[in-house]
CSV table of C-alpha atoms in Angstrom, one decimal:
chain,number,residue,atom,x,y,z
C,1461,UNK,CA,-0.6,36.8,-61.3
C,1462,UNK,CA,-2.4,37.2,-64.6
C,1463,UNK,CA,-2.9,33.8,-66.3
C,1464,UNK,CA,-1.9,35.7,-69.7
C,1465,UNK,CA,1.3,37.2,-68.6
C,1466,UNK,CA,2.3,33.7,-67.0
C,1467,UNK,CA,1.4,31.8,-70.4
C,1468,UNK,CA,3.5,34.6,-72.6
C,1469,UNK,CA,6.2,34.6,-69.9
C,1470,UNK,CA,6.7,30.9,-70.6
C,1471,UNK,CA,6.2,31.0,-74.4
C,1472,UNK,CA,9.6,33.2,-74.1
C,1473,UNK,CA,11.3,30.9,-72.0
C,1474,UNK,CA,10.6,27.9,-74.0
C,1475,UNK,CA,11.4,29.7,-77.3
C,1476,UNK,CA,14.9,31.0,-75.6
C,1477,UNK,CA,15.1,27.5,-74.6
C,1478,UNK,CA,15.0,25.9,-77.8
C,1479,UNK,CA,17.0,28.5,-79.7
C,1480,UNK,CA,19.6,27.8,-76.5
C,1481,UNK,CA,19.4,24.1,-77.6
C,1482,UNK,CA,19.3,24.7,-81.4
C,1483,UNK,CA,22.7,26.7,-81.1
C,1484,UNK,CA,24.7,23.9,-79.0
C,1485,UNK,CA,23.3,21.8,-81.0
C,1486,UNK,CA,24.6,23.2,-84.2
C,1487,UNK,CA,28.0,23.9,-82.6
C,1488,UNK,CA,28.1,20.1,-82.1
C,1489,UNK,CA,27.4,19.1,-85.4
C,1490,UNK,CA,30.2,21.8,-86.7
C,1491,UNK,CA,33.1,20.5,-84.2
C,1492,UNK,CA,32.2,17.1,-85.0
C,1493,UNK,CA,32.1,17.4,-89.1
C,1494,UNK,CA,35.4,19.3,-88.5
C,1495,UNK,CA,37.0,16.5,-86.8
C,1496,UNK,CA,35.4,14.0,-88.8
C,1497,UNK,CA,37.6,15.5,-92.5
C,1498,UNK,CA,41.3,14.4,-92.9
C,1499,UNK,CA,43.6,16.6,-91.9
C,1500,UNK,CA,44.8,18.6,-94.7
C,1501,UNK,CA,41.0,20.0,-94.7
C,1502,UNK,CA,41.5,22.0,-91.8
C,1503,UNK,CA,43.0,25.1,-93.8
């Protein structure tokens, strides 16, 4: 296999990796914020 096509083939992969992590992670921080306000916040 060609050594350039395997390096840019894992570039993606990490990249999608991160941007995977980087979403849940963001989710995370939004459910928890949410549950962290009083109630009457959750208009």
């Amino acid at each position: 296999m060609n050594l350039k096509l395997l390096a840019d083939f894992f570039n993606r992969v990490t990249l999608f990796k991160n941007e995977f992590y980087c979403r849940i992670f963001k989710l995370f921080i939004e459910f928890s914020s949410c549950h962290n306000k009083p109630f009457h916040d959750f208009s």
